[in-house]
Coordinates of N, CA and C and ligand atoms in Angstrom, one line a residue:
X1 N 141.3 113.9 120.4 CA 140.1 113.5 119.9 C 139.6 114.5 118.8
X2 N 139.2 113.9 117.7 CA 138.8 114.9 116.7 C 137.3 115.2 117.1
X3 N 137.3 116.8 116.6 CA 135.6 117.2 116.5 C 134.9 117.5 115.9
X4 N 134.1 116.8 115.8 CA 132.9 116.8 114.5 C 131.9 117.7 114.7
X5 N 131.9 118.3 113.2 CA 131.2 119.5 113.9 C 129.7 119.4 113.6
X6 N 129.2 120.4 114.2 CA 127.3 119.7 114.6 C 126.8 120.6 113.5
X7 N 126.1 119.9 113.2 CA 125.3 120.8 111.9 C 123.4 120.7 112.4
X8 N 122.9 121.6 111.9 CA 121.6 121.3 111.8 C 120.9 120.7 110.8
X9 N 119.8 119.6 111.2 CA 118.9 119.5 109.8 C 118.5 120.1 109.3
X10 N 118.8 120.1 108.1 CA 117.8 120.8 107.2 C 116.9 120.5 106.0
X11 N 116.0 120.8 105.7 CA 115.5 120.2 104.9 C 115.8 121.4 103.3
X12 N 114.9 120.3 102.0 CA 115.5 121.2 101.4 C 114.3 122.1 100.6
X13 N 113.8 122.8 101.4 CA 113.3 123.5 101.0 C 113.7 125.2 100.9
X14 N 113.1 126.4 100.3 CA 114.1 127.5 100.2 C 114.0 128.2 101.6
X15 N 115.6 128.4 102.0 CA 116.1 128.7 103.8 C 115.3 130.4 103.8
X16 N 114.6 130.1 104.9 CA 113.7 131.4 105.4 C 115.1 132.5 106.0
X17 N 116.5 131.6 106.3 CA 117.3 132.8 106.9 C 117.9 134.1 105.2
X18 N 117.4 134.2 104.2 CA 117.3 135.2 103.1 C 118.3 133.9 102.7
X19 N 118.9 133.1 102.7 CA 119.8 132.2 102.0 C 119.3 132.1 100.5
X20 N 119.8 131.5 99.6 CA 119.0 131.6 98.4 C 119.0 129.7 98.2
X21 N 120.6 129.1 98.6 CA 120.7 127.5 98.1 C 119.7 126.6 99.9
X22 N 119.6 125.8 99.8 CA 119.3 125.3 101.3 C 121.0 124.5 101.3
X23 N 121.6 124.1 100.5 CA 123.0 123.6 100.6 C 123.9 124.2 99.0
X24 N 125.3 124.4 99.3 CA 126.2 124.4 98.5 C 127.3 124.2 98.5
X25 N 127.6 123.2 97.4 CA 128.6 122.8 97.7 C 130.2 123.7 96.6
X26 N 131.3 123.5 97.3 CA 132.4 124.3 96.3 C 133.4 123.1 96.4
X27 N 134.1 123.0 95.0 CA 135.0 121.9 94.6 C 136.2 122.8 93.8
X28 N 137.1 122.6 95.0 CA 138.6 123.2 94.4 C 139.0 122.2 93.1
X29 N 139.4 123.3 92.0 CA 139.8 122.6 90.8 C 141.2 123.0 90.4
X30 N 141.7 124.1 91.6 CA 142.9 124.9 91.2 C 144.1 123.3 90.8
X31 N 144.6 124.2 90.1 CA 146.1 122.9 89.3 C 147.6 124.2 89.8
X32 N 148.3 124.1 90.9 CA 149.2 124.5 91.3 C 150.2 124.6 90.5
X33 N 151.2 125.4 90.3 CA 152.8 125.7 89.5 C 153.4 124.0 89.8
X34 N 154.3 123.6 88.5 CA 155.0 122.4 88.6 C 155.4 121.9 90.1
X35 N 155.4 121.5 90.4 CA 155.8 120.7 91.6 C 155.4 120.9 92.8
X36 N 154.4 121.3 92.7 CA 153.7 121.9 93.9 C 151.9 120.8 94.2
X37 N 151.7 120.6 94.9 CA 150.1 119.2 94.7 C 148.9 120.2 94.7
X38 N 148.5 120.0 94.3 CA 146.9 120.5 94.1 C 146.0 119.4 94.3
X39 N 144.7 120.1 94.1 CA 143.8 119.2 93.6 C 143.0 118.6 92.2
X40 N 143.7 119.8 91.5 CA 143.6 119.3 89.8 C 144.5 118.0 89.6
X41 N 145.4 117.8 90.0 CA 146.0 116.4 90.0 C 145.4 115.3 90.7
X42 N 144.6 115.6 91.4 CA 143.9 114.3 92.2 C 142.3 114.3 91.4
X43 N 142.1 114.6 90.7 CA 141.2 114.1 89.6 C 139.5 115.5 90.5
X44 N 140.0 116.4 90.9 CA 138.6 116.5 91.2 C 138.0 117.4 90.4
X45 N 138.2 117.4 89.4 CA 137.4 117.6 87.6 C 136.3 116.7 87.4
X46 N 136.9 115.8 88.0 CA 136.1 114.5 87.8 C 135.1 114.3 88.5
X47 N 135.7 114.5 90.0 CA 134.9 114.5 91.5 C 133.7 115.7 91.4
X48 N 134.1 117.0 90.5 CA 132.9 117.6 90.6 C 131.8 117.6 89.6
X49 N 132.3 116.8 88.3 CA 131.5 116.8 87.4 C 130.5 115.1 88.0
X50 N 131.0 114.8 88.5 CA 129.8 113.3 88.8 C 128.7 114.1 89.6
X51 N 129.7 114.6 91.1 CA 128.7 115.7 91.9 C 127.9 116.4 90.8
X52 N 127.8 117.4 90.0 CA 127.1 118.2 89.6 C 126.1 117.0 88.9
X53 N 126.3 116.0 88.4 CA 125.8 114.8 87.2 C 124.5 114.7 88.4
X54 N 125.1 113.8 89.3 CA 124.4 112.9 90.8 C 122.7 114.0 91.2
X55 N 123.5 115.3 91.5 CA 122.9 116.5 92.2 C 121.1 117.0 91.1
X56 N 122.0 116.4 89.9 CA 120.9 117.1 88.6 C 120.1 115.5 88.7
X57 N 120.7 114.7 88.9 CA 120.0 113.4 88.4 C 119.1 113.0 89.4
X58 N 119.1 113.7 91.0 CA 118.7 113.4 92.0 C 117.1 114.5 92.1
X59 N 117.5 115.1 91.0 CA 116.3 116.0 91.3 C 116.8 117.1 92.7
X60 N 117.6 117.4 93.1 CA 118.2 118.2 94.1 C 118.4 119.6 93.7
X61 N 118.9 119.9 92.5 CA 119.6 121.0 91.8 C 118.7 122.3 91.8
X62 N 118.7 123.3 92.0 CA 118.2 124.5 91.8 C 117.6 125.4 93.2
X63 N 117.0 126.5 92.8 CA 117.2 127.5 94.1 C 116.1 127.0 95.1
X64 N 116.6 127.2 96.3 CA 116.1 126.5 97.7 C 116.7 125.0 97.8
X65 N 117.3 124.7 97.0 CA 117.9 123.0 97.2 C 119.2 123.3 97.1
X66 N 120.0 122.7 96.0 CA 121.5 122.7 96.0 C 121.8 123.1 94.4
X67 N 123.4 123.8 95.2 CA 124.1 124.3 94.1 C 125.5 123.5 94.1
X68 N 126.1 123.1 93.0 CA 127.7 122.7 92.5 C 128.0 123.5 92.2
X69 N 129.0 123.9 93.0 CA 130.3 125.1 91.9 C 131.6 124.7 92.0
X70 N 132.7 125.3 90.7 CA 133.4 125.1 90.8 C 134.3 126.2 91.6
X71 N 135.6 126.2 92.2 CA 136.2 126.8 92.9 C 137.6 126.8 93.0
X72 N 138.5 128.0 93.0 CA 139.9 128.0 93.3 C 140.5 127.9 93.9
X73 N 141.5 127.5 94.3 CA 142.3 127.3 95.8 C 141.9 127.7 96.7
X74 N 141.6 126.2 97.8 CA 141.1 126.9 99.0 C 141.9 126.9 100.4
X75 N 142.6 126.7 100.0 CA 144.5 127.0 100.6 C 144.1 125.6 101.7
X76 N 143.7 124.5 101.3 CA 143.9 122.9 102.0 C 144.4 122.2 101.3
X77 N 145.3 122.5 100.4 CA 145.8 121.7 99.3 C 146.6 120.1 99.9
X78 N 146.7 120.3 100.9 CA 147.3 119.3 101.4 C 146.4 118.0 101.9
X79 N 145.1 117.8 101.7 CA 144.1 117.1 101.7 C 143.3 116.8 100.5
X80 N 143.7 117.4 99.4 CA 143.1 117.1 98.1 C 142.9 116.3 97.4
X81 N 141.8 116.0 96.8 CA 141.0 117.1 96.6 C 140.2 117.5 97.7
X82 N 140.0 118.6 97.4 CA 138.7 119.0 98.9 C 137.6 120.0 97.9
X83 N 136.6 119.9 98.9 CA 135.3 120.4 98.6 C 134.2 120.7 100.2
X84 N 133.6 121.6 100.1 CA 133.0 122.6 101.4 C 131.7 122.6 101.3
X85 N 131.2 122.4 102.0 CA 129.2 122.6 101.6 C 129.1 123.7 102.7
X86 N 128.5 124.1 102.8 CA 127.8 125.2 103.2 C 126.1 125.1 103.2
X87 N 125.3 125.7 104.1 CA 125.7 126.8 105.0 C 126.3 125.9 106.4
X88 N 126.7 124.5 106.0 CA 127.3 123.8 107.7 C 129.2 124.0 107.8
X89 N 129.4 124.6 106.2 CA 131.0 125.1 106.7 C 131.4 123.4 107.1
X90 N 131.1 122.2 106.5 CA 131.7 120.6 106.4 C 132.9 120.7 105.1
X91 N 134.0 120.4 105.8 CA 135.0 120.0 104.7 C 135.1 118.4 104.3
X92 N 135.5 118.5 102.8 CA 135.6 117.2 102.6 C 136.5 116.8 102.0
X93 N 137.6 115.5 102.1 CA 138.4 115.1 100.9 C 137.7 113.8 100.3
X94 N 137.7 114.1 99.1 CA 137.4 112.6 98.5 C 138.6 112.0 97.4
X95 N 137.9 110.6 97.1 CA 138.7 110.2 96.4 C 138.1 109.6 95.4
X96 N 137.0 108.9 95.3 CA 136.3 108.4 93.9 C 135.2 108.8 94.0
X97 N 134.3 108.5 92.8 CA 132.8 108.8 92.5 C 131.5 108.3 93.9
X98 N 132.7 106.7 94.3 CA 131.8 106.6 95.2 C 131.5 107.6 96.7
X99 N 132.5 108.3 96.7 CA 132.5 109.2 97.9 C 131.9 110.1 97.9
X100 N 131.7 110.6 96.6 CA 131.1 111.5 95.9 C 129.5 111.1 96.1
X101 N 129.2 110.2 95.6 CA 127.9 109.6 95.9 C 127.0 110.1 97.3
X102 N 128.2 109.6 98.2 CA 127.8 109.6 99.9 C 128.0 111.2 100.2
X103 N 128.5 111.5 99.8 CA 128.4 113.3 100.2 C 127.2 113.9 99.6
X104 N 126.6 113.3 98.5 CA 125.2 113.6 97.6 C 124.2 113.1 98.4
X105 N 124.2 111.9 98.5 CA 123.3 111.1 100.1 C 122.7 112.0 100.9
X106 N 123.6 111.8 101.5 CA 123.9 111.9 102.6 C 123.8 113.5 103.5
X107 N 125.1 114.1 102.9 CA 124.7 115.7 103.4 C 124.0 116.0 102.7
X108 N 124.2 116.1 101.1 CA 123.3 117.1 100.7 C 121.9 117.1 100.6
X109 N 121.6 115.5 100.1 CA 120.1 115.5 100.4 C 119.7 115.0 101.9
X110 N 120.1 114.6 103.0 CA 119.2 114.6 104.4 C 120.1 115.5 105.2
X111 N 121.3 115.8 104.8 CA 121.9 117.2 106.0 C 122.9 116.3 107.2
X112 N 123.3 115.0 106.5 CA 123.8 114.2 107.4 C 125.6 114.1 107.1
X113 N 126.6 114.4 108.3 CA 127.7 114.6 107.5 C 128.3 113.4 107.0
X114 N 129.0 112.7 106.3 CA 129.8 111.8 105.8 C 131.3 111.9 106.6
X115 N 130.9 111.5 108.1 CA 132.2 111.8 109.0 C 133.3 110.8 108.3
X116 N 133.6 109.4 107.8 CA 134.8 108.8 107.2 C 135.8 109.7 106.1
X117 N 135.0 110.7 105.7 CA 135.2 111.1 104.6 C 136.0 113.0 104.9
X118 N 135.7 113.2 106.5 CA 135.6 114.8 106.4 C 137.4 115.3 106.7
X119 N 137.6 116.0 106.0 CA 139.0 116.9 106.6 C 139.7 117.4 107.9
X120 N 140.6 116.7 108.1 CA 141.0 116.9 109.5 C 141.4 118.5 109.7
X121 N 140.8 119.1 110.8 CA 140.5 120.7 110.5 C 142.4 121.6 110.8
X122 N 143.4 120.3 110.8 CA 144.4 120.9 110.5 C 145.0 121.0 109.4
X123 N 144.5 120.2 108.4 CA 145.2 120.2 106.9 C 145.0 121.6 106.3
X124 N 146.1 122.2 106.0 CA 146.2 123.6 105.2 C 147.0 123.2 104.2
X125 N 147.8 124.2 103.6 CA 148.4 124.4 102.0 C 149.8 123.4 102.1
Ligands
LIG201 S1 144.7 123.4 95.2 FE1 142.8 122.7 96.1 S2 142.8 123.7 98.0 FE2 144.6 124.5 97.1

């Protein structure tokens, strides 16, 4: 049975624990040596620029709410593309804008995970 992991609500206001984002999210963009899969081949250039687009257009963006970053291999290349929010440590693979959407929803603005969508906590490189 897989386990989902429990996160707390949070709202998005700035985290009293010295945190600076209330959520952040990181989107691997590394592009691997020839023949090797990444997640630059599964388009998530793309997957993080809607995120960053969604995040700014939602009014979400800035300190005490949420941050988009980009990020280098995060050795799950085998699930890619993937992307991590934090501070609930939720992995994610996506595949289009619409998933993308539901991870913006969803976790980042109510703190709720997008279980169809999360990383099975065995996929590594
Ligand atoms: S290339 Fe994205 S996790 Fe390694």
């Amino acid at each position: 049975m897989k386990s989902i992991p429990r996160i707390r609500r949070m709202s998005l206001s700035p985290p009293r624990d010295g945190g600076y984002y209330a959520r952040h999210i990181f989107f691997c963009l590394n592009e691997r040596k020839p023949g090797e899969d990444s997640c630059a081949r599964h388009n998530a250039q793309a997957g993080f620029a809607h995120c960053k687009a969604r995040v700014k257009a939602e009014g979400l963006a800035g300190p005490g709410r949420v941050r988009v970053n980009k990020a280098g291999c995060l050795d799950r290349c085998a699930g890619g593309p993937v992307a991590v929010v934090y501070p609930e440590a939720v992995w994610y693979s996506f595949v289009d804008e619409a998933d993308i959407d539901e991870i913006v929803e969803s976790h980042l603005k109510k703190g709720e995970v997008v279980e169809r969508l999360l990383l099975p906590p065995d996929v590594g490189r």
